[in-house]
PDB file of C-alpha atoms in Angstrom:
ATOM      1  CA  SER A   1      18.644  58.731   3.760  1.00 39.00           C
ATOM      2  CA  GLN A   2      19.318  61.957   5.636  1.00 44.00           C
ATOM      3  CA  GLN A   3      18.076  65.125   3.977  1.00 61.00           C
ATOM      4  CA  GLY A   4      20.552  67.389   5.736  1.00 68.00           C
ATOM      5  CA  GLU A   5      24.225  66.705   6.205  1.00 79.00           C
ATOM      6  CA  GLU A   6      26.277  68.950   8.448  1.00 83.00           C
ATOM      7  CA  ASP A   7      29.906  69.724   7.935  1.00 85.00           C
ATOM      8  CA  PRO A   8      32.229  69.489   9.795  1.00 92.00           C
ATOM      9  CA  GLN A   9      31.244  66.627  12.076  1.00 91.00           C
ATOM     10  CA  ALA A  10      33.256  68.172  14.903  1.00 94.00           C
ATOM     11  CA  LEU A  11      34.723  71.617  15.480  1.00 96.00           C
ATOM     12  CA  SER A  12      36.969  72.788  18.312  1.00 96.00           C
ATOM     13  CA  ILE A  13      37.702  76.489  18.794  1.00 97.00           C
ATOM     14  CA  GLN A  14      38.831  78.936  21.445  1.00 97.00           C
ATOM     15  CA  GLU A  15      36.430  81.237  23.242  1.00 97.00           C
ATOM     16  CA  GLY A  16      35.969  84.451  21.308  1.00 97.00           C
ATOM     17  CA  GLU A  17      36.522  82.875  17.909  1.00 97.00           C
ATOM     18  CA  ASN A  18      33.788  82.463  15.311  1.00 98.00           C
ATOM     19  CA  ALA A  19      32.325  79.053  14.481  1.00 97.00           C
ATOM     20  CA  THR A  20      30.887  78.187  11.088  1.00 97.00           C
ATOM     21  CA  MET A  21      28.847  75.082  10.398  1.00 96.00           C
ATOM     22  CA  ASN A  22      27.472  74.047   7.055  1.00 96.00           C
ATOM     23  CA  CYS A  23      24.461  72.015   6.023  1.00 94.00           C
ATOM     24  CA  SER A  24      23.666  70.523   2.637  1.00 94.00           C
ATOM     25  CA  TYR A  25      20.309  69.086   1.670  1.00 92.00           C
ATOM     26  CA  LYS A  26      18.915  67.218  -1.302  1.00 89.00           C
ATOM     27  CA  THR A  27      15.402  68.277  -2.223  1.00 86.00           C
ATOM     28  CA  SER A  28      13.559  71.578  -2.646  1.00 87.00           C
ATOM     29  CA  ILE A  29      12.498  73.093   0.644  1.00 88.00           C
ATOM     30  CA  ASN A  30      10.363  75.987   1.827  1.00 88.00           C
ATOM     31  CA  ASN A  31      12.353  76.539   5.012  1.00 91.00           C
ATOM     32  CA  LEU A  32      15.355  75.303   6.950  1.00 94.00           C
ATOM     33  CA  GLN A  33      15.780  75.299  10.701  1.00 95.00           C
ATOM     34  CA  TRP A  34      18.790  75.110  12.995  1.00 97.00           C
ATOM     35  CA  TYR A  35      18.692  73.503  16.433  1.00 97.00           C
ATOM     36  CA  ARG A  36      21.141  73.129  19.292  1.00 97.00           C
ATOM     37  CA  GLN A  37      21.431  70.108  21.565  1.00 96.00           C
ATOM     38  CA  ASN A  38      23.316  70.322  24.829  1.00 96.00           C
ATOM     39  CA  SER A  39      24.574  67.064  26.282  1.00 93.00           C
ATOM     40  CA  GLY A  40      21.738  65.048  27.769  1.00 92.00           C
ATOM     41  CA  ARG A  41      19.068  67.537  26.698  1.00 94.00           C
ATOM     42  CA  GLY A  42      16.526  67.938  23.953  1.00 94.00           C
ATOM     43  CA  LEU A  43      16.846  70.078  20.853  1.00 96.00           C
ATOM     44  CA  VAL A  44      16.418  73.806  21.207  1.00 97.00           C
ATOM     45  CA  HIS A  45      15.191  75.756  18.214  1.00 96.00           C
ATOM     46  CA  LEU A  46      17.619  78.506  17.191  1.00 97.00           C
ATOM     47  CA  ILE A  47      16.451  80.010  13.944  1.00 97.00           C
ATOM     48  CA  LEU A  48      14.241  79.341  10.932  1.00 95.00           C
ATOM     49  CA  ILE A  49      15.062  80.715   7.498  1.00 96.00           C
ATOM     50  CA  ARG A  50      12.518  80.607   4.669  1.00 93.00           C
ATOM     51  CA  SER A  51      13.361  79.743   1.098  1.00 92.00           C
ATOM     52  CA  ASN A  52      12.850  83.348  -0.038  1.00 93.00           C
ATOM     53  CA  GLU A  53      15.377  84.628   2.515  1.00 95.00           C
ATOM     54  CA  ARG A  54      19.121  84.642   1.936  1.00 96.00           C
ATOM     55  CA  GLU A  55      20.325  85.648   5.367  1.00 98.00           C
ATOM     56  CA  LYS A  56      18.910  85.943   8.853  1.00 97.00           C
ATOM     57  CA  HIS A  57      20.358  87.142  12.144  1.00 96.00           C
ATOM     58  CA  SER A  58      19.485  86.404  15.749  1.00 96.00           C
ATOM     59  CA  GLY A  59      21.847  87.793  18.373  1.00 97.00           C
ATOM     60  CA  ARG A  60      25.265  86.228  17.731  1.00 97.00           C
ATOM     61  CA  LEU A  61      23.811  83.831  15.158  1.00 98.00           C
ATOM     62  CA  ARG A  62      23.868  84.404  11.431  1.00 98.00           C
ATOM     63  CA  VAL A  63      22.273  81.927   9.061  1.00 98.00           C
ATOM     64  CA  THR A  64      22.542  81.945   5.303  1.00 98.00           C
ATOM     65  CA  LEU A  65      20.601  79.926   2.774  1.00 97.00           C
ATOM     66  CA  ASP A  66      21.594  79.262  -0.815  1.00 96.00           C
ATOM     67  CA  THR A  67      18.754  77.374  -2.479  1.00 94.00           C
ATOM     68  CA  SER A  68      20.665  77.078  -5.779  1.00 95.00           C
ATOM     69  CA  LYS A  69      23.402  75.131  -3.996  1.00 95.00           C
ATOM     70  CA  LYS A  70      20.996  73.498  -1.550  1.00 94.00           C
ATOM     71  CA  SER A  71      23.128  74.584   1.365  1.00 95.00           C
ATOM     72  CA  SER A  72      22.943  76.631   4.533  1.00 96.00           C
ATOM     73  CA  SER A  73      25.490  77.870   7.015  1.00 97.00           C
ATOM     74  CA  LEU A  74      25.284  78.790  10.674  1.00 97.00           C
ATOM     75  CA  LEU A  75      27.803  81.276  11.997  1.00 98.00           C
ATOM     76  CA  ILE A  76      28.229  81.839  15.728  1.00 98.00           C
ATOM     77  CA  THR A  77      30.251  84.960  16.397  1.00 98.00           C
ATOM     78  CA  ALA A  78      32.358  85.610  19.500  1.00 98.00           C
ATOM     79  CA  SER A  79      31.788  82.094  20.764  1.00 97.00           C
ATOM     80  CA  ARG A  80      31.495  81.298  24.455  1.00 97.00           C
ATOM     81  CA  ALA A  81      32.105  78.110  26.421  1.00 97.00           C
ATOM     82  CA  ALA A  82      28.317  77.897  26.844  1.00 97.00           C
ATOM     83  CA  ASP A  83      27.975  77.471  23.057  1.00 98.00           C
ATOM     84  CA  THR A  84      29.505  73.998  23.417  1.00 98.00           C
ATOM     85  CA  ALA A  85      26.822  71.706  22.015  1.00 97.00           C
ATOM     86  CA  SER A  86      25.805  69.788  18.916  1.00 96.00           C
ATOM     87  CA  TYR A  87      24.134  71.786  16.174  1.00 97.00           C
ATOM     88  CA  PHE A  88      21.643  70.286  13.740  1.00 95.00           C
ATOM     89  CA  CYS A  89      20.007  71.552  10.607  1.00 95.00           C
ATOM     90  CA  ALA A  90      16.495  70.346   9.829  1.00 94.00           C
ATOM     91  CA  THR A  91      14.424  70.421   6.682  1.00 92.00           C
ATOM     92  CA  PRO A  92      10.787  69.524   6.043  1.00 87.00           C
ATOM     93  CA  ARG A  93      10.058  66.089   4.657  1.00 82.00           C
ATOM     94  CA  GLY A  94       7.868  65.812   1.596  1.00 66.00           C
ATOM     95  CA  TYR A  95       6.961  68.373  -1.014  1.00 55.00           C
ATOM     96  CA  GLY A  96       6.224  71.663   0.703  1.00 52.00           C
ATOM     97  CA  GLY A  97       6.671  69.990   4.063  1.00 50.00           C
ATOM     98  CA  SER A  98       3.397  68.197   3.547  1.00 55.00           C
ATOM     99  CA  GLN A  99       4.548  65.089   5.360  1.00 60.00           C
ATOM    100  CA  GLY A 100       4.577  66.908   8.655  1.00 69.00           C
ATOM    101  CA  ASN A 101       7.943  66.076  10.116  1.00 83.00           C
ATOM    102  CA  LEU A 102      11.474  67.417   9.998  1.00 89.00           C
ATOM    103  CA  ILE A 103      14.502  65.525   8.780  1.00 90.00           C
ATOM    104  CA  PHE A 104      17.610  66.198  10.847  1.00 91.00           C
ATOM    105  CA  GLY A 105      21.228  65.953   9.819  1.00 88.00           C
ATOM    106  CA  LYS A 106      23.800  64.156  11.923  1.00 89.00           C
ATOM    107  CA  GLY A 107      24.963  67.346  13.556  1.00 93.00           C
ATOM    108  CA  THR A 108      28.160  69.247  14.152  1.00 95.00           C
ATOM    109  CA  LYS A 109      29.673  68.836  17.588  1.00 95.00           C
ATOM    110  CA  LEU A 110      31.082  72.204  18.641  1.00 97.00           C
ATOM    111  CA  SER A 111      33.545  72.473  21.498  1.00 97.00           C
ATOM    112  CA  VAL A 112      34.474  75.960  22.704  1.00 97.00           C
ATOM    113  CA  LYS A 113      37.490  76.007  24.977  1.00 96.00           C
ATOM    114  CA  PRO A 114      37.747  78.740  27.621  1.00 92.00           C
TER     115      PRO A 114
ATOM    116  CA  GLY B   1       2.926  74.003  30.796  1.00 65.00           C
ATOM    117  CA  GLU B   2       5.578  76.025  29.050  1.00 88.00           C
ATOM    118  CA  GLU B   3       7.866  73.080  28.454  1.00 94.00           C
ATOM    119  CA  VAL B   4       7.456  69.676  26.914  1.00 97.00           C
ATOM    120  CA  ALA B   5       7.613  67.230  29.798  1.00 97.00           C
ATOM    121  CA  GLN B   6       8.777  63.685  29.173  1.00 98.00           C
ATOM    122  CA  THR B   7       8.677  60.877  31.723  1.00 98.00           C
ATOM    123  CA  PRO B   8      10.459  58.872  32.831  1.00 98.00           C
ATOM    124  CA  LYS B   9      13.946  60.274  32.210  1.00 97.00           C
ATOM    125  CA  HIS B  10      15.433  56.790  32.190  1.00 98.00           C
ATOM    126  CA  LEU B  11      13.769  53.438  31.632  1.00 98.00           C
ATOM    127  CA  VAL B  12      15.468  50.052  31.822  1.00 98.00           C
ATOM    128  CA  ARG B  13      13.764  46.959  30.503  1.00 98.00           C
ATOM    129  CA  GLY B  14      14.778  43.386  29.854  1.00 97.00           C
ATOM    130  CA  GLU B  15      14.545  42.204  26.291  1.00 97.00           C
ATOM    131  CA  GLY B  16      10.995  41.133  25.531  1.00 97.00           C
ATOM    132  CA  GLN B  17       9.402  43.381  28.139  1.00 98.00           C
ATOM    133  CA  LYS B  18       7.064  46.281  27.442  1.00 98.00           C
ATOM    134  CA  ALA B  19       8.149  49.916  27.634  1.00 98.00           C
ATOM    135  CA  LYS B  20       5.856  52.912  27.895  1.00 98.00           C
ATOM    136  CA  LEU B  21       6.980  56.504  27.563  1.00 98.00           C
ATOM    137  CA  TYR B  22       4.970  59.647  28.252  1.00 98.00           C
ATOM    138  CA  CYS B  23       4.945  63.167  26.893  1.00 98.00           C
ATOM    139  CA  ALA B  24       3.011  66.233  27.954  1.00 97.00           C
ATOM    140  CA  PRO B  25       3.181  68.813  25.154  1.00 96.00           C
ATOM    141  CA  ILE B  26       3.169  72.549  25.687  1.00 96.00           C
ATOM    142  CA  LYS B  27      -0.335  73.760  26.464  1.00 93.00           C
ATOM    143  CA  GLY B  28      -2.012  75.035  23.333  1.00 91.00           C
ATOM    144  CA  HIS B  29       0.221  73.147  20.947  1.00 93.00           C
ATOM    145  CA  SER B  30      -1.847  70.963  18.673  1.00 91.00           C
ATOM    146  CA  TYR B  31       0.948  68.908  17.084  1.00 93.00           C
ATOM    147  CA  VAL B  32       3.066  66.282  18.773  1.00 95.00           C
ATOM    148  CA  PHE B  33       6.026  64.469  17.243  1.00 95.00           C
ATOM    149  CA  TRP B  34       8.028  61.471  18.433  1.00 97.00           C
ATOM    150  CA  TYR B  35      11.649  60.966  17.357  1.00 96.00           C
ATOM    151  CA  GLN B  36      14.199  58.312  18.183  1.00 96.00           C
ATOM    152  CA  GLN B  37      17.855  59.320  18.587  1.00 95.00           C
ATOM    153  CA  VAL B  38      20.390  56.536  18.356  1.00 89.00           C
ATOM    154  CA  LEU B  39      24.085  56.566  19.213  1.00 74.00           C
ATOM    155  CA  LYS B  40      25.235  58.124  15.965  1.00 68.00           C
ATOM    156  CA  ASN B  41      23.144  61.190  16.800  1.00 77.00           C
ATOM    157  CA  GLU B  42      20.694  60.475  14.031  1.00 86.00           C
ATOM    158  CA  PHE B  43      17.103  61.450  14.670  1.00 92.00           C
ATOM    159  CA  LYS B  44      14.545  59.068  13.257  1.00 92.00           C
ATOM    160  CA  PHE B  45      10.976  60.305  12.943  1.00 93.00           C
ATOM    161  CA  LEU B  46       8.433  57.887  14.328  1.00 95.00           C
ATOM    162  CA  ILE B  47       4.958  59.435  14.396  1.00 95.00           C
ATOM    163  CA  SER B  48       3.121  62.726  14.659  1.00 93.00           C
ATOM    164  CA  PHE B  49      -0.301  63.726  15.958  1.00 94.00           C
ATOM    165  CA  GLN B  50      -2.641  66.595  15.290  1.00 92.00           C
ATOM    166  CA  ASN B  51      -4.515  66.770  18.571  1.00 92.00           C
ATOM    167  CA  GLU B  52      -5.633  63.178  19.193  1.00 94.00           C
ATOM    168  CA  ASN B  53      -5.468  62.142  15.542  1.00 94.00           C
ATOM    169  CA  VAL B  54      -2.508  60.455  13.920  1.00 93.00           C
ATOM    170  CA  PHE B  55      -1.067  62.916  11.394  1.00 90.00           C
ATOM    171  CA  ASP B  56       1.812  60.905   9.997  1.00 90.00           C
ATOM    172  CA  GLU B  57       2.907  57.443  11.119  1.00 91.00           C
ATOM    173  CA  THR B  58       5.238  56.555   8.280  1.00 89.00           C
ATOM    174  CA  GLY B  59       8.210  56.134  10.642  1.00 90.00           C
ATOM    175  CA  MET B  60       6.574  53.725  13.054  1.00 92.00           C
ATOM    176  CA  PRO B  61       7.645  50.064  13.171  1.00 90.00           C
ATOM    177  CA  LYS B  62       4.023  49.031  13.455  1.00 83.00           C
ATOM    178  CA  GLU B  63       4.563  45.488  14.661  1.00 91.00           C
ATOM    179  CA  ARG B  64       5.695  46.521  18.137  1.00 96.00           C
ATOM    180  CA  PHE B  65       5.316  50.287  18.405  1.00 97.00           C
ATOM    181  CA  SER B  66       2.111  52.126  19.145  1.00 97.00           C
ATOM    182  CA  ALA B  67       1.308  55.662  20.245  1.00 97.00           C
ATOM    183  CA  LYS B  68      -1.663  57.657  21.455  1.00 97.00           C
ATOM    184  CA  CYS B  69      -2.556  61.241  22.248  1.00 97.00           C
ATOM    185  CA  LEU B  70      -5.847  61.240  24.132  1.00 94.00           C
ATOM    186  CA  PRO B  71      -7.639  64.378  25.343  1.00 90.00           C
ATOM    187  CA  ASN B  72      -6.659  65.540  28.838  1.00 89.00           C
ATOM    188  CA  SER B  73      -3.901  62.914  29.112  1.00 93.00           C
ATOM    189  CA  PRO B  74      -0.187  62.858  28.320  1.00 96.00           C
ATOM    190  CA  CYS B  75       0.684  61.374  24.951  1.00 98.00           C
ATOM    191  CA  SER B  76       2.281  57.942  25.126  1.00 98.00           C
ATOM    192  CA  LEU B  77       4.603  55.771  23.080  1.00 98.00           C
ATOM    193  CA  GLU B  78       4.515  52.061  23.836  1.00 98.00           C
ATOM    194  CA  ILE B  79       6.912  49.394  22.668  1.00 98.00           C
ATOM    195  CA  GLN B  80       5.855  45.785  23.023  1.00 96.00           C
ATOM    196  CA  ALA B  81       8.363  42.924  23.178  1.00 96.00           C
ATOM    197  CA  THR B  82      11.359  45.228  23.272  1.00 97.00           C
ATOM    198  CA  LYS B  83      14.558  44.361  21.433  1.00 96.00           C
ATOM    199  CA  LEU B  84      18.152  45.391  22.097  1.00 96.00           C
ATOM    200  CA  GLU B  85      18.009  47.659  19.036  1.00 94.00           C
ATOM    201  CA  ASP B  86      15.233  49.707  20.668  1.00 96.00           C
ATOM    202  CA  SER B  87      17.821  51.161  23.058  1.00 96.00           C
ATOM    203  CA  ALA B  88      17.868  54.860  22.269  1.00 96.00           C
ATOM    204  CA  VAL B  89      16.728  58.238  23.517  1.00 97.00           C
ATOM    205  CA  TYR B  90      13.133  58.966  22.566  1.00 98.00           C
ATOM    206  CA  PHE B  91      12.224  62.606  22.135  1.00 97.00           C
ATOM    207  CA  CYS B  92       8.830  64.184  22.027  1.00 97.00           C
ATOM    208  CA  ALA B  93       8.296  67.600  20.461  1.00 96.00           C
ATOM    209  CA  SER B  94       5.277  69.831  20.153  1.00 95.00           C
ATOM    210  CA  SER B  95       4.418  72.577  17.754  1.00 92.00           C
ATOM    211  CA  GLN B  96       1.791  75.261  17.450  1.00 89.00           C
ATOM    212  CA  PHE B  97      -0.175  75.670  14.255  1.00 77.00           C
ATOM    213  CA  LYS B  98      -0.364  79.353  13.366  1.00 72.00           C
ATOM    214  CA  GLY B  99      -3.006  79.187  10.707  1.00 66.00           C
ATOM    215  CA  GLN B 100      -0.989  79.195   7.529  1.00 65.00           C
ATOM    216  CA  GLY B 101       1.662  77.109   5.848  1.00 65.00           C
ATOM    217  CA  PRO B 102       2.598  73.521   6.646  1.00 71.00           C
ATOM    218  CA  ILE B 103       3.298  72.533  10.239  1.00 76.00           C
ATOM    219  CA  THR B 104       6.959  72.096   9.305  1.00 77.00           C
ATOM    220  CA  SER B 105       7.202  75.865   8.889  1.00 80.00           C
ATOM    221  CA  GLN B 106       6.896  76.188  12.664  1.00 86.00           C
ATOM    222  CA  PRO B 107       9.607  75.558  15.278  1.00 91.00           C
ATOM    223  CA  GLN B 108       9.352  72.339  17.220  1.00 93.00           C
ATOM    224  CA  HIS B 109       9.794  72.410  20.991  1.00 96.00           C
ATOM    225  CA  PHE B 110      11.518  69.352  22.376  1.00 97.00           C
ATOM    226  CA  GLY B 111      11.444  67.652  25.724  1.00 97.00           C
ATOM    227  CA  ASP B 112      14.639  66.312  27.284  1.00 97.00           C
ATOM    228  CA  GLY B 113      13.899  62.791  26.181  1.00 97.00           C
ATOM    229  CA  THR B 114      13.538  59.364  27.754  1.00 98.00           C
ATOM    230  CA  ARG B 115      16.638  57.185  27.660  1.00 97.00           C
ATOM    231  CA  LEU B 116      15.484  53.622  27.070  1.00 97.00           C
ATOM    232  CA  SER B 117      17.976  50.864  27.821  1.00 97.00           C
ATOM    233  CA  ILE B 118      17.114  47.309  26.823  1.00 97.00           C
ATOM    234  CA  LEU B 119      19.225  44.685  28.588  1.00 96.00           C
TER     235      LEU B 119
END
């Protein structure tokens, strides 16, 4: 079963608004990553947050991690039409990520209207 | 190269035929991963390599799927006797080991995928 589950499945906002996406996971992790996928393209790595971090920023992106609730959120501030994409959270499989691959959620499809 | 290069972009095969997909990882990256993305957007892990050695193959349907990463050649994923359910986009990703922590503590760099259509 999927480790990460994003919420909502789809989100439609106006340009300039903020977009918040949430991810819940099931097992203990040492890091969580967020990726973006534009239509017809591969995943692009956005940000990685480690289990000892609570919040991380990168440009207009803000990621939080709550290991007690096994959840993470991705906030995109002042959204632009170019932010239209699907966003996925990913967690390591296996204890300590020992299994070597990431498990992806089903993604949140973000649509930013000009 | 600076990007993961996957070829071909599209591949159409009749049911029962063989399909072979290629991936050139980013130069200097020692890990390669193959994922399958089906219509519901779910990514299914297939196999990973550390250089030319299989690192984790727990996701591979071994009866018909095989993969290789040979020195000085693109990595490949081959599907024998394809089935309709193999229709999907297959992504390759590469990652650089930075000397500490598990490989899953590093970002993965994805190619744009190969869309495989089985008719």
